[in-house]
CSV table of C-alpha atoms in Angstrom, one decimal:
chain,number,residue,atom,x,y,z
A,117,UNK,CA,8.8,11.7,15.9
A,118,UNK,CA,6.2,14.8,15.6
A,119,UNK,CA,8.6,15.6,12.4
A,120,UNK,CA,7.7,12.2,11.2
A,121,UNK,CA,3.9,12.9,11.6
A,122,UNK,CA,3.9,16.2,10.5
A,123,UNK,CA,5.5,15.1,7.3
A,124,UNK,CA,2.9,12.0,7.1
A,125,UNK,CA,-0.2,14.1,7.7
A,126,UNK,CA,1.5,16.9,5.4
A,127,UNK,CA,1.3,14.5,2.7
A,128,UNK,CA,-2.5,13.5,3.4
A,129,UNK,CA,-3.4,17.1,3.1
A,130,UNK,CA,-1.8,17.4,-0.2
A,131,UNK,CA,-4.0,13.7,-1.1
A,132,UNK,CA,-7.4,14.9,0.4
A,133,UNK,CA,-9.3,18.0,-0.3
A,134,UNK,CA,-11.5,16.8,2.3
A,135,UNK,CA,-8.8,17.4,5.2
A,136,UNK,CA,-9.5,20.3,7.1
A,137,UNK,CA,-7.1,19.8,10.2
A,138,UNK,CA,-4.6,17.9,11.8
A,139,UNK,CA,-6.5,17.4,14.7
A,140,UNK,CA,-9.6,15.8,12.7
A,141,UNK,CA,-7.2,13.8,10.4
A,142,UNK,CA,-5.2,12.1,13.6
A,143,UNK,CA,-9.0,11.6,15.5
A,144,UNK,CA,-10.9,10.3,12.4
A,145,UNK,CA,-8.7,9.0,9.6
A,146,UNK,CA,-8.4,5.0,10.1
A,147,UNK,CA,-5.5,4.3,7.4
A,148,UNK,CA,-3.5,6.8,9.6
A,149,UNK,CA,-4.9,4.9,12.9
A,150,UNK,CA,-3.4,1.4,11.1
A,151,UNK,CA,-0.4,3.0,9.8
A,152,UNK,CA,0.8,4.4,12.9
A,153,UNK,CA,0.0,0.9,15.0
A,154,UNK,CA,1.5,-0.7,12.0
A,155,UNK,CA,5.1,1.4,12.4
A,156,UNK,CA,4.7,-0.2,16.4
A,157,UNK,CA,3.9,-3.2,15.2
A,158,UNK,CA,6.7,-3.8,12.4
A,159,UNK,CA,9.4,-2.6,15.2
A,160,UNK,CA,8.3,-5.7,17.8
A,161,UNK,CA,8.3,-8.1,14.6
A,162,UNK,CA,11.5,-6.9,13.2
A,163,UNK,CA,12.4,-7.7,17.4
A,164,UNK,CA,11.2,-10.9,17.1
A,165,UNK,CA,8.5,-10.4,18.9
A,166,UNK,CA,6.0,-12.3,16.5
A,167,UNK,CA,3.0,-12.8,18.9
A,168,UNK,CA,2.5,-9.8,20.4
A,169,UNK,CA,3.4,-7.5,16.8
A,170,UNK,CA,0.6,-9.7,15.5
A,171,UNK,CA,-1.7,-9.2,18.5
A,172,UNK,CA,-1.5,-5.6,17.9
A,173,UNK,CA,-2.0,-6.1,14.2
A,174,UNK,CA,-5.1,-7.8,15.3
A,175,UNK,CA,-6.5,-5.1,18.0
A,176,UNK,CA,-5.7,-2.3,14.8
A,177,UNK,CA,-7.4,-4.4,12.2
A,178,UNK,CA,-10.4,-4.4,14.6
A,179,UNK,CA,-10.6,-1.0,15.4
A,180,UNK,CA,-9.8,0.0,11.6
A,181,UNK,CA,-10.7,-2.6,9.4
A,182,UNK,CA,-7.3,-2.4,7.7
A,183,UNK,CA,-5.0,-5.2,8.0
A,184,UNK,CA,-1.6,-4.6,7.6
A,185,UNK,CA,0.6,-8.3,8.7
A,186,UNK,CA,3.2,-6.6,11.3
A,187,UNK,CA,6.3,-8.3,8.8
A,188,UNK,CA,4.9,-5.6,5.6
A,189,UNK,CA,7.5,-2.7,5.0
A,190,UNK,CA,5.8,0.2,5.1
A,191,UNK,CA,7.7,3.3,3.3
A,192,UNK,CA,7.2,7.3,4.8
A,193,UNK,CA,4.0,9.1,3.4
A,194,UNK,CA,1.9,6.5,3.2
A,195,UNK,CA,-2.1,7.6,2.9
A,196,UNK,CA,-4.4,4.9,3.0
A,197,UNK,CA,-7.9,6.6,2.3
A,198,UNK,CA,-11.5,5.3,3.2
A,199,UNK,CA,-9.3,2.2,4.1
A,200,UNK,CA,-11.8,-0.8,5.1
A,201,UNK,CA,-10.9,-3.4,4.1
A,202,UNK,CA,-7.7,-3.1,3.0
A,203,UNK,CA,-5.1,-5.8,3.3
A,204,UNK,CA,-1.2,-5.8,3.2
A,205,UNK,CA,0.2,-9.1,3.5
A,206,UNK,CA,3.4,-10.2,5.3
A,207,UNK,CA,6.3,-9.9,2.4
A,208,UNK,CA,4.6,-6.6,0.9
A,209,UNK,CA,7.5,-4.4,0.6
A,210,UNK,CA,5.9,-0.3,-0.4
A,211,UNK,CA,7.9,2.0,-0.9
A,212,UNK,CA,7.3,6.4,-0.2
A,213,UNK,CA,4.6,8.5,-1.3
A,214,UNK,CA,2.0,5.5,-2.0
A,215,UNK,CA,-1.9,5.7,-1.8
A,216,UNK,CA,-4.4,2.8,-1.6
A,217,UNK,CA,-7.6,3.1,-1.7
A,218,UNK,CA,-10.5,0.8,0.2
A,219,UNK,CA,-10.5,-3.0,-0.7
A,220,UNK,CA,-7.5,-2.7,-2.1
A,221,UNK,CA,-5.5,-6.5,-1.3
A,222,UNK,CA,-1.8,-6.7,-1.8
A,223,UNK,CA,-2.0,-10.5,-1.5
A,224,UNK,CA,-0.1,-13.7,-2.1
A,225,UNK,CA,-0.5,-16.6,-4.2
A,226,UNK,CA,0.9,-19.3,-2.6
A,227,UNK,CA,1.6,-21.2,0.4
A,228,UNK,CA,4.8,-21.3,0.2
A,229,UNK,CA,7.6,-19.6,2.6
A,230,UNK,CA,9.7,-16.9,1.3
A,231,UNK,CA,8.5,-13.6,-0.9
A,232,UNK,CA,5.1,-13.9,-2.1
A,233,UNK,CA,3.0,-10.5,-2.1
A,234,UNK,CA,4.2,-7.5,-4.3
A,235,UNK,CA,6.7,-5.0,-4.0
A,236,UNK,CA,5.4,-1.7,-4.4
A,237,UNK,CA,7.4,1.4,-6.3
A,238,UNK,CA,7.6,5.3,-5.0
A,239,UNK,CA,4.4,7.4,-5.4
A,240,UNK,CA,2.3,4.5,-6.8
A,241,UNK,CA,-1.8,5.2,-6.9
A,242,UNK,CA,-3.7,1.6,-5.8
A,243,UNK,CA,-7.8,2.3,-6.6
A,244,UNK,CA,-10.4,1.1,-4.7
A,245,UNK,CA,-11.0,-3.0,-5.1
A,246,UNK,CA,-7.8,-3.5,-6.8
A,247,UNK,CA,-6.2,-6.8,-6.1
A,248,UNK,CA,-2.4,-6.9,-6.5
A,249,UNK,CA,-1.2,-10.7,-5.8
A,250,UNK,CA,1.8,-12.6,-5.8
A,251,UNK,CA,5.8,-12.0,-5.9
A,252,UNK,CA,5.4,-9.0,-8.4
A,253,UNK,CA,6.8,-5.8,-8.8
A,254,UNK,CA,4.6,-2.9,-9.4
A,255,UNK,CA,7.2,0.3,-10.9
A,256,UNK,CA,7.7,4.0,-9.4
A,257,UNK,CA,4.8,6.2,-10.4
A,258,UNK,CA,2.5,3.5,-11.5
A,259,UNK,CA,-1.5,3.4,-11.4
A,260,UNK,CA,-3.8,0.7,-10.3
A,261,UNK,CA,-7.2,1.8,-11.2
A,262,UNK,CA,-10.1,0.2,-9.3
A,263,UNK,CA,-10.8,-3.1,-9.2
A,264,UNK,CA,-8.1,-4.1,-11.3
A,265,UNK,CA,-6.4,-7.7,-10.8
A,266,UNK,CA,-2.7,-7.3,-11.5
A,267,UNK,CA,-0.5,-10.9,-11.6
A,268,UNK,CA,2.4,-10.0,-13.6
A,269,UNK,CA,5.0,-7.1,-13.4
A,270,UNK,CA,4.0,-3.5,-13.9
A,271,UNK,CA,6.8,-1.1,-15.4
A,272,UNK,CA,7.1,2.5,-13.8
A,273,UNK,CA,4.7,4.9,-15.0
A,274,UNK,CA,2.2,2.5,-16.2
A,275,UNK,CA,-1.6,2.8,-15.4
A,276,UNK,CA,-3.2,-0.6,-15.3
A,277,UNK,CA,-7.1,-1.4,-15.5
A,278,UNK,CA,-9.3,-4.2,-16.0
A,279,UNK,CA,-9.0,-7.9,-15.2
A,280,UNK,CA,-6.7,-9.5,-15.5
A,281,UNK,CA,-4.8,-6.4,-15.4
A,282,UNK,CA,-4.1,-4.5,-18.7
A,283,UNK,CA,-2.5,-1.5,-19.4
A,284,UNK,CA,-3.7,1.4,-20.4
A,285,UNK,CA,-0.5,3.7,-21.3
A,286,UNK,CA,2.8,2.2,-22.6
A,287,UNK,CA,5.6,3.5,-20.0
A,288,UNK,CA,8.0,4.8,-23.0
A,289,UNK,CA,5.6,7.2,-24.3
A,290,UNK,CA,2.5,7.4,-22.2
A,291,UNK,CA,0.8,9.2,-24.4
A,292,UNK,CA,0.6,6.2,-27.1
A,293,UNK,CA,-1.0,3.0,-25.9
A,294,UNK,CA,0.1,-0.6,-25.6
A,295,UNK,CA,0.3,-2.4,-29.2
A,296,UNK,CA,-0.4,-5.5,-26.4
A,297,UNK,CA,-2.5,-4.4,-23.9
A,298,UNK,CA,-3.5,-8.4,-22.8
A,299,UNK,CA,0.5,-8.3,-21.9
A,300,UNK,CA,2.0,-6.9,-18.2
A,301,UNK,CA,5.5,-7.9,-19.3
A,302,UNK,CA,7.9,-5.6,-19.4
A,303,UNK,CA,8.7,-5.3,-22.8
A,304,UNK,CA,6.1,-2.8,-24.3
């Protein structure tokens, strides 16, 4: 386990130049406070312990202000910076190496049961305000910049701005923008 956390606060250093130590990241850093009540969490849910995984959701998104639904896969490295007011919702599958940034919602779009928040790639970037909704897929290596709204699929590699949700580099050649930028499909 003090691997695990070593690895997770190894990543944050490499994240945020304004880390000095691993003592002031595990005191002061929220998005590790959630993350870490989140991995307890998850582990009662995936139990089937629903009410008290969501009661300790609850006591974390108090003393955070970062909610993270206890059912959200949460993959290793995860650095959620300045974090208030984030939200991960219940079928939000992320995968390693991710950042999000404050206000960021990874949300759902309907009421209905089953998958309906995104599934986040490796090493994705989520800015500050950015709202990513519904059953989509965002790709490995991707960018959300701030505030962005994204509703349809976003191919690896892609940065995404604006709303709705455009994006600003093709993933082929990122070098050459989008002949369709007012299009997330993934055909470029």
């Amino acid at each position: 386990m003090l691997k695990r956390i070593k690895e997770e606060f190894g990543y944050i250093f490499e994240r945020d130049p304004a880390a000095k130590s691993y003592l002031e990241i595990l005191t002061t850093y929220p998005g590790v406070h959630a993350v870490l009540i989140h991995r307890v969490s998850h582990r009662l849910w995936n139990m089937g312990w629903h009410w008290p995984a969501r009661f300790l959701a609850h006591l974390a998104r108090g003393l955070t202000g970062i909610e993270i639904h206890p059912g959200a896969k949460i993959g290793r490295r995860t650095f959620i910076d300045h974090g208030m007011g984030v939200v991960i919702g219940e079928t939000v599958v992320m995968g390693d190496d991710c950042t999000l940034y404050q206000g960021v919602t990874l949300g759902g779009t309907s009421w209905k049961k089953g998958k309906r928040h995104p599934t986040i790639g490796n090493g994705v970037l989520i800015g500050a305000g950015a709202k990513v909704l519904g059953p989509i897929e965002v790709g490995d290596e991707a960018r959300i910049g701030s505030n962005a709204v994204v509703l349809k699929n976003v191919p690896a590699g892609v940065t995404v701005v604006g709303n709705p949700g455009q994006w600003l580099k093709s993933p082929q050649n990122a070098s050459e923008p989008i002949r369709n930028s007012g299009s997330l499909s993934r055909s470029a």
